[in-house]
PDB file of C-alpha atoms in Angstrom:
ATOM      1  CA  UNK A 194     -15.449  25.814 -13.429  1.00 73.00           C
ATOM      2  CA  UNK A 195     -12.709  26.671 -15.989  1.00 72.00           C
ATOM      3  CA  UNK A 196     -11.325  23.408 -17.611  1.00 72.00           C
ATOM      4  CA  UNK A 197      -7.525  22.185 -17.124  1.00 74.00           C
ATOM      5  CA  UNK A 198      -5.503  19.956 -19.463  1.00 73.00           C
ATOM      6  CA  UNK A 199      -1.925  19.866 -21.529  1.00 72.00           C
ATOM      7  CA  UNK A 200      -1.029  21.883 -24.105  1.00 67.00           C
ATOM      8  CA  UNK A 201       0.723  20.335 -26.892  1.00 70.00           C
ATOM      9  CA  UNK A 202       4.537  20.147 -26.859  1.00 73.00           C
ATOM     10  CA  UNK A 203       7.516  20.410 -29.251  1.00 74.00           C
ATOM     11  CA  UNK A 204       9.263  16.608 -29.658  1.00 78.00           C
ATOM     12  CA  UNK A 205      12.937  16.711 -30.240  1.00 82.00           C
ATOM     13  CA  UNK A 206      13.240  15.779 -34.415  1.00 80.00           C
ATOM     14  CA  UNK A 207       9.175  16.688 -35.422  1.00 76.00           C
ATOM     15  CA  UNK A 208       9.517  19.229 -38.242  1.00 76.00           C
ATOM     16  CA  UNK A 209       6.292  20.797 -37.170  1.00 76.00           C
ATOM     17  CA  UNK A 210       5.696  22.709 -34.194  1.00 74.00           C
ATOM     18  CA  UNK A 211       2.056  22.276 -33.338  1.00 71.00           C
ATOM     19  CA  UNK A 212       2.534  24.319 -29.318  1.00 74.00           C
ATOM     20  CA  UNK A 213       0.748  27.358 -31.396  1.00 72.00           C
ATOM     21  CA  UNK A 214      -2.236  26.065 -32.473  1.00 77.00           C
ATOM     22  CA  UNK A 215      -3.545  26.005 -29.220  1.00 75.00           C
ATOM     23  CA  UNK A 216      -3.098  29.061 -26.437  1.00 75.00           C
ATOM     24  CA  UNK A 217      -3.767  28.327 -22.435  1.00 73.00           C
ATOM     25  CA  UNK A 218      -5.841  31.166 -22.111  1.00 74.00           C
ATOM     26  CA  UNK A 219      -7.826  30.112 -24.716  1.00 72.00           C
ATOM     27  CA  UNK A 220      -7.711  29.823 -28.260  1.00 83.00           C
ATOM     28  CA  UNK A 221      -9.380  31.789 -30.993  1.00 88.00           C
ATOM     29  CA  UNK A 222      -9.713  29.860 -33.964  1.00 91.00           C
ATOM     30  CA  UNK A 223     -11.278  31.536 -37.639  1.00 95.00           C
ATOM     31  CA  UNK A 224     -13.258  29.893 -40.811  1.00 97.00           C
ATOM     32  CA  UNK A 225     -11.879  30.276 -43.769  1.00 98.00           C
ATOM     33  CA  UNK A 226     -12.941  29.677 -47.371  1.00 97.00           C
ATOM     34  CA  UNK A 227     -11.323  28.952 -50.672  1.00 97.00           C
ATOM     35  CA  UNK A 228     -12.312  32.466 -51.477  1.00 97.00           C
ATOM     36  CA  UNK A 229      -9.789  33.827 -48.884  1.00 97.00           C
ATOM     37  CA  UNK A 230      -6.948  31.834 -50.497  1.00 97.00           C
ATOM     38  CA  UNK A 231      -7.053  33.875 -53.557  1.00 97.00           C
ATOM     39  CA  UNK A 232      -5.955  37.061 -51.719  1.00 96.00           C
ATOM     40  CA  UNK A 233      -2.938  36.040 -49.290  1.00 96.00           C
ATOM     41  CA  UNK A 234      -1.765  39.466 -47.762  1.00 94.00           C
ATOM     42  CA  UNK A 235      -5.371  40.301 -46.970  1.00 96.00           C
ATOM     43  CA  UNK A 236      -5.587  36.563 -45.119  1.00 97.00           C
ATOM     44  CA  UNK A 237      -2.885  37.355 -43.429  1.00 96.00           C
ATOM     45  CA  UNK A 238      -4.263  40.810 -42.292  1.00 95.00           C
ATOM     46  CA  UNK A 239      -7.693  39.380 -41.428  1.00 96.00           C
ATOM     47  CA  UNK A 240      -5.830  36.661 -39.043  1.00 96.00           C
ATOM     48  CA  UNK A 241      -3.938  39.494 -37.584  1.00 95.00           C
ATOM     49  CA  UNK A 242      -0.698  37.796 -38.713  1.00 95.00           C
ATOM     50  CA  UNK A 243       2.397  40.374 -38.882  1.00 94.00           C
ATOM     51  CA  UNK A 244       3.204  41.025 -42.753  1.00 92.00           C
ATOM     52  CA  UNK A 245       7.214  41.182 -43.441  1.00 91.00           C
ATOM     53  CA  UNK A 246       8.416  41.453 -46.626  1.00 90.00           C
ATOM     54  CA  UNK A 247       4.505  39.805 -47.720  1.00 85.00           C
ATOM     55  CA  UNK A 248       5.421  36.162 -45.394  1.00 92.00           C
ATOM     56  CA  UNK A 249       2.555  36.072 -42.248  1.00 95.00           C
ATOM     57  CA  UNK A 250       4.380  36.215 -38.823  1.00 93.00           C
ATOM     58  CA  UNK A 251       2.479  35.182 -35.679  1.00 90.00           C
ATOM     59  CA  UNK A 252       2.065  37.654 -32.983  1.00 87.00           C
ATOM     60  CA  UNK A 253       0.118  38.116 -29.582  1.00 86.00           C
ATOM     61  CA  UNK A 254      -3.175  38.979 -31.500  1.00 89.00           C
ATOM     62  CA  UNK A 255      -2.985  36.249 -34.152  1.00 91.00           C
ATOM     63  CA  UNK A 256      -5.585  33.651 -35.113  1.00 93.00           C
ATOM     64  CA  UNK A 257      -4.376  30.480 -33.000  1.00 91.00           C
ATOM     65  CA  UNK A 258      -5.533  28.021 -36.065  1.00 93.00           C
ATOM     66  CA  UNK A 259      -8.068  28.106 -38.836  1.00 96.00           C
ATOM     67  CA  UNK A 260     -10.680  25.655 -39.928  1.00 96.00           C
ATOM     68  CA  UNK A 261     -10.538  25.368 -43.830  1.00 98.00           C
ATOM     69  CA  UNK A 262     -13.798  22.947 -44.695  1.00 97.00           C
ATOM     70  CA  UNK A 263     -12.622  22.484 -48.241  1.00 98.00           C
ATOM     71  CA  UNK A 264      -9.089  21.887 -49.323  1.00 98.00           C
ATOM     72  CA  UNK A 265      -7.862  23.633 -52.343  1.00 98.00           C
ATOM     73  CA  UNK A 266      -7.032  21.142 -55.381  1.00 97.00           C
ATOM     74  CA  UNK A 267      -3.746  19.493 -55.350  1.00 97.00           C
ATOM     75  CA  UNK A 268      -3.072  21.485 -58.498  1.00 97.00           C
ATOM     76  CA  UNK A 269      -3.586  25.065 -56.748  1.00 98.00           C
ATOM     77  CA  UNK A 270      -0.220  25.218 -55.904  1.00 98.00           C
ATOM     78  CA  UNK A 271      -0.965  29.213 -54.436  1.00 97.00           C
ATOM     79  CA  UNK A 272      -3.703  28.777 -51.806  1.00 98.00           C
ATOM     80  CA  UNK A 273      -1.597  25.715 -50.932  1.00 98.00           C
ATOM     81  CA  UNK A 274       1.321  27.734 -50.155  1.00 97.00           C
ATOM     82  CA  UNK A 275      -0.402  30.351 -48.532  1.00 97.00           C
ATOM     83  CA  UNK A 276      -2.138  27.002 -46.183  1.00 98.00           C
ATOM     84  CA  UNK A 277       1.906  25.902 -45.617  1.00 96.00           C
ATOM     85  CA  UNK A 278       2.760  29.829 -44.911  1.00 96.00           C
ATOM     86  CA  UNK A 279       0.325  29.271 -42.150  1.00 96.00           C
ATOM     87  CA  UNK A 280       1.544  25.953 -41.057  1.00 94.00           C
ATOM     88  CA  UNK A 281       5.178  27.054 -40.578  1.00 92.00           C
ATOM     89  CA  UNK A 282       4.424  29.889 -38.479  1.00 91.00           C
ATOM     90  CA  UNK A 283       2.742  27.159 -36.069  1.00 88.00           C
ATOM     91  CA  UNK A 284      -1.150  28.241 -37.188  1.00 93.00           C
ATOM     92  CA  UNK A 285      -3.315  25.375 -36.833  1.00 92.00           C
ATOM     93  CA  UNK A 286      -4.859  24.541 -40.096  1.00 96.00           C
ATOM     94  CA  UNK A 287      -8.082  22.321 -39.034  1.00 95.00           C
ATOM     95  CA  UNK A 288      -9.757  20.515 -42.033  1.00 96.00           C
ATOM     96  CA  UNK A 289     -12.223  17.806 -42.374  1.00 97.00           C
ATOM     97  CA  UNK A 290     -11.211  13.654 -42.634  1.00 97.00           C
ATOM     98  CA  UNK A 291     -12.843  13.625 -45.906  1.00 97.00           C
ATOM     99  CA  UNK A 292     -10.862  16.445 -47.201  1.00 97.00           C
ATOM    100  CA  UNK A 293      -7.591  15.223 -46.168  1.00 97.00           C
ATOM    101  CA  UNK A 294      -8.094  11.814 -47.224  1.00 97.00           C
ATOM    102  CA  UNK A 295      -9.181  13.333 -50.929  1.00 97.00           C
ATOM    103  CA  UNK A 296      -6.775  16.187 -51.304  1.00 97.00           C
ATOM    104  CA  UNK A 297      -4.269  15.510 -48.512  1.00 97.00           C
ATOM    105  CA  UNK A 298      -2.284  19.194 -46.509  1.00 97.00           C
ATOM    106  CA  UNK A 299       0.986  17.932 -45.327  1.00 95.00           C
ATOM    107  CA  UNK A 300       0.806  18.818 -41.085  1.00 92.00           C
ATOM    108  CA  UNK A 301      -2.589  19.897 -40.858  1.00 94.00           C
ATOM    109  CA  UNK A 302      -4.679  18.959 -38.339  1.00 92.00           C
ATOM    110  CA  UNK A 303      -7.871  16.542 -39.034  1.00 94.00           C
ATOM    111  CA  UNK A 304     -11.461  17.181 -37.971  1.00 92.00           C
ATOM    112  CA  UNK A 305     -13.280  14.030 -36.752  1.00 90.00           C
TER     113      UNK A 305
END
């Protein structure tokens, strides 16, 4: 029997909107690596995200959300704008407690 519950909703004044990282015919979510932070554009190609003007855009055949196991360091300041890229076009980015407790990702999503 197919499952039923809520999707999440958009609260009037949250500056993220977190209804994309889930879709109610089901979600597909994708791993990705530290590796894959190094080359944005192709990223954004593998996750099916539209490319305009080299900034992701979501679209019907997007990933819903990613799971990144390891958090780039707080110095990387690329791979973490490519993870906030992906976070502002309401991609969930999924990453372990440990990681965000060492290395915290502003809006991402924990992993218990």
């Amino acid at each position: 029997q197919r499952r039923t519950g809520q999707l999440p909703v958009q609260k009037e004044g949250e500056e993220v909107d977190y209804r994309g990282v889930l879709h109610r015919d089901g979600s597909v979510l994708m791993s990705v690596t530290l590796d894959h932070l190094k080359a944005p554009e192709l990223l954004y190609k593998s996750l099916a995200a539209k490319l305009i003007v080299g900034m992701p855009f979501k679209d019907l055949a997007t990933v819903d959300s990613i799971l990144v196991r390891e958090l780039p360091p707080q110095d990387d300041k690329n791979a973490r704008l490519v993870l906030k890229r992906l976070i502002d076009i309401s991609m969930g980015v999924i990453t372990p407690l440990s990681e965000q407790l060492t290395k915290p990702l502003p809006n991402a999503l924990v992993l218990v």
